[in-house]
Short mmCIF file of C-alpha atoms in Angstrom, two decimals:
data_model
loop_
_atom_site.label_atom_id
_atom_site.label_comp_id
_atom_site.label_asym_id
_atom_site.label_seq_id
_atom_site.Cartn_x
_atom_site.Cartn_y
_atom_site.Cartn_z
CA MET K 1 8.57 15.30 -20.03
CA THR K 2 11.20 14.84 -22.73
CA ASP K 3 10.48 11.12 -23.21
CA LEU K 4 7.08 11.98 -24.73
CA ALA K 5 8.80 13.73 -27.64
CA ALA K 6 9.99 10.36 -28.98
CA LEU K 7 6.45 8.97 -29.13
CA PRO K 8 4.08 9.40 -32.09
CA THR K 9 1.31 12.01 -31.86
CA THR K 10 -1.22 9.34 -30.89
CA PHE K 11 0.10 6.37 -28.95
CA THR K 12 -0.86 3.56 -26.61
CA THR K 13 0.19 2.80 -23.07
CA SER K 14 2.22 -0.12 -24.44
CA GLN K 15 4.19 2.21 -26.71
CA ALA K 16 4.82 4.54 -23.76
CA ARG K 17 6.07 1.64 -21.65
CA ARG K 18 8.42 0.53 -24.44
CA ALA K 19 9.77 4.10 -24.43
CA ARG K 20 10.41 3.62 -20.68
CA ILE K 21 7.73 6.08 -19.57
CA GLN K 22 6.30 5.10 -16.20
CA TYR K 23 2.54 4.90 -15.72
CA ARG K 24 2.62 7.61 -13.05
CA ASP K 25 4.41 9.99 -15.47
CA LEU K 26 1.98 9.17 -18.26
CA TYR K 27 -1.08 9.86 -16.12
CA ARG K 28 0.52 12.96 -14.60
CA ALA K 29 1.02 14.32 -18.13
CA ARG K 30 -2.65 13.58 -18.83
CA ASP K 31 -3.77 15.29 -15.61
CA ASP K 32 -1.52 18.29 -16.36
CA GLY K 33 -3.14 18.69 -19.79
CA ASP K 34 -0.10 17.63 -21.84
CA LEU K 35 -1.95 14.53 -23.07
CA ILE K 36 -5.55 13.80 -23.99
CA GLU K 37 -6.86 10.30 -23.31
CA LEU K 38 -8.96 9.29 -26.34
CA SER K 39 -9.83 5.87 -24.95
CA ARG K 40 -8.52 3.62 -22.19
CA GLY K 41 -4.82 3.29 -22.94
CA VAL K 42 -4.82 5.59 -26.01
CA PHE K 43 -3.31 9.05 -25.67
CA ARG K 44 -2.80 12.03 -27.96
CA LYS K 45 -0.41 14.91 -27.44
CA ALA K 46 -2.40 18.02 -26.50
CA GLU K 47 -0.42 20.34 -28.78
CA ALA K 48 -1.18 18.17 -31.84
CA ALA K 49 -3.66 19.27 -34.50
CA GLU K 50 -7.29 18.42 -33.80
CA PRO K 51 -8.21 15.02 -35.28
CA THR K 52 -11.01 14.88 -37.86
CA TRP K 53 -12.20 11.49 -36.61
CA PRO K 54 -11.05 11.14 -32.95
CA ASP K 55 -13.28 8.12 -32.22
CA LEU K 56 -11.94 6.27 -35.27
CA LEU K 57 -8.40 7.11 -34.20
CA ALA K 58 -9.02 5.73 -30.71
CA VAL K 59 -10.66 2.53 -31.97
CA ALA K 60 -7.90 1.97 -34.55
CA HIS K 61 -5.28 2.07 -31.80
CA ARG K 62 -7.31 -0.27 -29.58
CA SER K 63 -8.10 -2.71 -32.41
CA PRO K 64 -5.65 -2.25 -35.32
CA LYS K 65 -7.13 -5.08 -37.45
CA ALA K 66 -10.68 -3.71 -37.28
CA VAL K 67 -12.17 -1.75 -40.19
CA ALA K 68 -14.70 1.07 -39.89
CA CYS K 69 -17.87 -0.08 -41.65
CA LEU K 70 -21.57 0.55 -42.29
CA LEU K 71 -22.86 3.87 -40.88
CA THR K 72 -19.45 4.89 -39.57
CA ALA K 73 -17.92 4.45 -43.03
CA ALA K 74 -20.98 6.08 -44.61
CA ILE K 75 -20.41 9.20 -42.51
CA VAL K 76 -16.74 9.30 -43.49
CA HIS K 77 -17.70 9.09 -47.18
CA ASP K 78 -20.65 11.51 -46.87
CA LEU K 79 -23.19 8.87 -47.84
CA THR K 80 -25.57 9.48 -44.91
CA ASP K 81 -26.70 12.02 -42.36
CA GLU K 82 -27.47 9.26 -39.84
CA ILE K 83 -25.27 9.25 -36.76
CA PRO K 84 -24.65 5.80 -35.27
CA LEU K 85 -24.81 5.37 -31.51
CA ALA K 86 -21.47 3.57 -31.66
CA VAL K 87 -18.45 3.30 -33.93
CA GLN K 88 -19.29 0.40 -36.21
CA ILE K 89 -16.33 -1.84 -36.99
CA ALA K 90 -15.86 -5.13 -38.80
CA ILE K 91 -13.51 -7.92 -37.80
CA PRO K 92 -12.93 -11.24 -39.58
CA LYS K 93 -15.07 -14.13 -38.33
CA GLY K 94 -13.11 -16.12 -35.79
CA ALA K 95 -11.14 -13.11 -34.51
CA TRP K 96 -11.61 -12.03 -30.91
CA PRO K 97 -13.86 -8.97 -30.73
CA PRO K 98 -12.27 -6.00 -28.99
CA LYS K 99 -13.68 -4.97 -25.62
CA ILE K 100 -13.91 -1.21 -25.92
CA THR K 101 -16.28 0.73 -23.68
CA TYR K 102 -15.31 4.22 -24.85
CA PRO K 103 -15.96 5.27 -27.47
CA PRO K 104 -18.93 2.91 -27.75
CA VAL K 105 -18.31 0.26 -30.40
CA GLU K 106 -20.57 -2.09 -32.35
CA VAL K 107 -18.66 -5.08 -33.75
CA PHE K 108 -19.63 -7.05 -36.86
CA ALA K 109 -17.90 -10.35 -37.67
CA TRP K 110 -17.58 -10.79 -41.44
CA ASN K 111 -16.41 -13.59 -43.68
CA ALA K 112 -12.60 -13.69 -43.70
CA ALA K 113 -12.55 -14.57 -47.42
CA THR K 114 -14.21 -11.27 -48.39
CA PHE K 115 -13.03 -9.17 -45.46
CA ASP K 116 -10.41 -7.18 -47.40
CA LEU K 117 -12.66 -6.35 -50.38
CA GLY K 118 -12.98 -2.57 -50.65
CA LEU K 119 -10.51 -1.89 -47.85
CA THR K 120 -8.93 1.57 -47.86
CA THR K 121 -7.72 4.15 -45.35
CA VAL K 122 -8.75 7.65 -44.39
CA GLU K 123 -6.80 10.34 -42.57
CA ALA K 124 -8.32 10.49 -39.08
CA ALA K 125 -5.79 13.13 -38.01
CA PRO K 126 -2.98 14.85 -39.91
CA GLY K 127 -0.57 12.11 -40.94
CA GLU K 128 -2.53 9.36 -39.15
CA ARG K 129 -4.57 6.96 -41.26
CA VAL K 130 -7.18 4.43 -40.14
CA ARG K 131 -8.77 1.49 -41.95
CA VAL K 132 -12.22 1.98 -43.46
CA TYR K 133 -14.22 0.41 -46.26
CA ASN K 134 -14.41 2.45 -49.47
CA PRO K 135 -17.70 4.05 -50.59
CA THR K 136 -18.58 1.15 -52.93
CA ARG K 137 -18.14 -1.50 -50.23
CA THR K 138 -19.96 0.70 -47.72
CA VAL K 139 -23.05 0.94 -49.95
CA VAL K 140 -23.03 -2.81 -50.64
CA ASP K 141 -22.71 -3.57 -46.91
CA LEU K 142 -25.59 -1.21 -46.08
CA MET K 143 -27.71 -2.98 -48.69
CA ARG K 144 -26.60 -6.35 -47.31
CA LEU K 145 -27.68 -5.39 -43.77
CA ARG K 146 -30.61 -3.17 -44.76
CA ALA K 147 -33.04 -5.13 -42.58
CA ARG K 148 -30.90 -4.32 -39.53
CA ILE K 149 -29.62 -0.83 -40.44
CA GLY K 150 -32.77 0.34 -42.22
CA GLU K 151 -33.81 0.10 -45.84
CA PRO K 152 -34.27 3.88 -46.25
CA VAL K 153 -30.73 4.47 -44.93
CA ALA K 154 -29.31 1.96 -47.41
CA HIS K 155 -31.24 3.45 -50.34
CA ILE K 156 -30.22 7.01 -49.48
CA ALA K 157 -26.57 5.90 -49.30
CA LEU K 158 -26.92 4.22 -52.69
CA GLN K 159 -28.58 7.32 -54.14
CA ARG K 160 -25.77 9.54 -52.84
CA TYR K 161 -23.19 7.10 -54.15
CA LEU K 162 -24.72 7.11 -57.64
CA ALA K 163 -24.68 10.94 -57.65
CA ARG K 164 -20.90 11.02 -57.02
CA ARG K 165 -18.47 11.67 -59.86
CA ASP K 166 -16.37 8.69 -58.79
CA ALA K 167 -19.33 6.26 -58.71
CA ARG K 168 -18.61 2.98 -60.48
CA VAL K 169 -21.84 1.07 -61.06
CA GLY K 170 -20.08 -1.93 -62.61
CA GLU K 171 -17.76 -2.23 -59.62
CA LEU K 172 -20.75 -1.85 -57.29
CA VAL K 173 -22.62 -4.72 -58.97
CA ASP K 174 -19.50 -6.92 -59.07
CA LEU K 175 -18.87 -6.34 -55.35
CA ALA K 176 -22.54 -6.99 -54.60
CA GLN K 177 -22.19 -10.30 -56.47
CA SER K 178 -19.13 -11.22 -54.36
CA LEU K 179 -21.06 -10.44 -51.18
CA ASP K 180 -24.27 -12.28 -52.23
CA VAL K 181 -26.51 -9.24 -52.50
CA ALA K 182 -26.48 -8.64 -56.27
CA GLY K 183 -30.26 -8.94 -56.77
CA PRO K 184 -31.31 -6.23 -54.31
CA VAL K 185 -28.47 -3.93 -55.41
CA ARG K 186 -29.32 -4.31 -59.13
CA SER K 187 -33.02 -3.69 -58.44
CA ALA K 188 -32.29 -0.58 -56.38
CA VAL K 189 -29.82 0.75 -58.98
CA ASP K 190 -32.43 0.20 -61.74
CA VAL K 191 -35.08 2.11 -59.78
CA LEU K 192 -32.76 4.99 -58.90
CA THR K 193 -31.33 5.38 -62.41
CA ALA K 194 -34.65 4.99 -64.24
CA SER K 195 -35.85 8.53 -63.60
#
């Protein structure tokens, strides 16, 4: 199907329709093995390089304003060995949460005023970037939600962060202050750096 060549490597049904590809042709290409369906309405060309983070790629196409957070971001940044049961994403408070059944998604609504703090991107597949919080923001968020995520998980992430060459303790404390969790972060940093 020559019309597929004009589409990006990963694309949505809406993009295919704008390229004048009929639904029947799209699903025939999927059934013939020319396309892989990552999530409902999100396709990837079969000949494309294997994505590093296929679930993040699928969620990013389904919910472009969402940001990978907490354990999902911690895995991306090698701050944990924990594997979440769902892709954890943040959206600004007041935004409509996406309804995604596959891959499973856990949605967190965060303050719009601090939503963009620590926002970065990661390459989920060659040439395809998705939104994720940076390691500093990820650690602060894990500390902020340690009662829900698990205090040991948050402390291990902080310990791994502090062992990194690119760790910035001052930035960590400043961000923790902005997100109202400075006390617990300072205490944990003091304990982990005392030895």
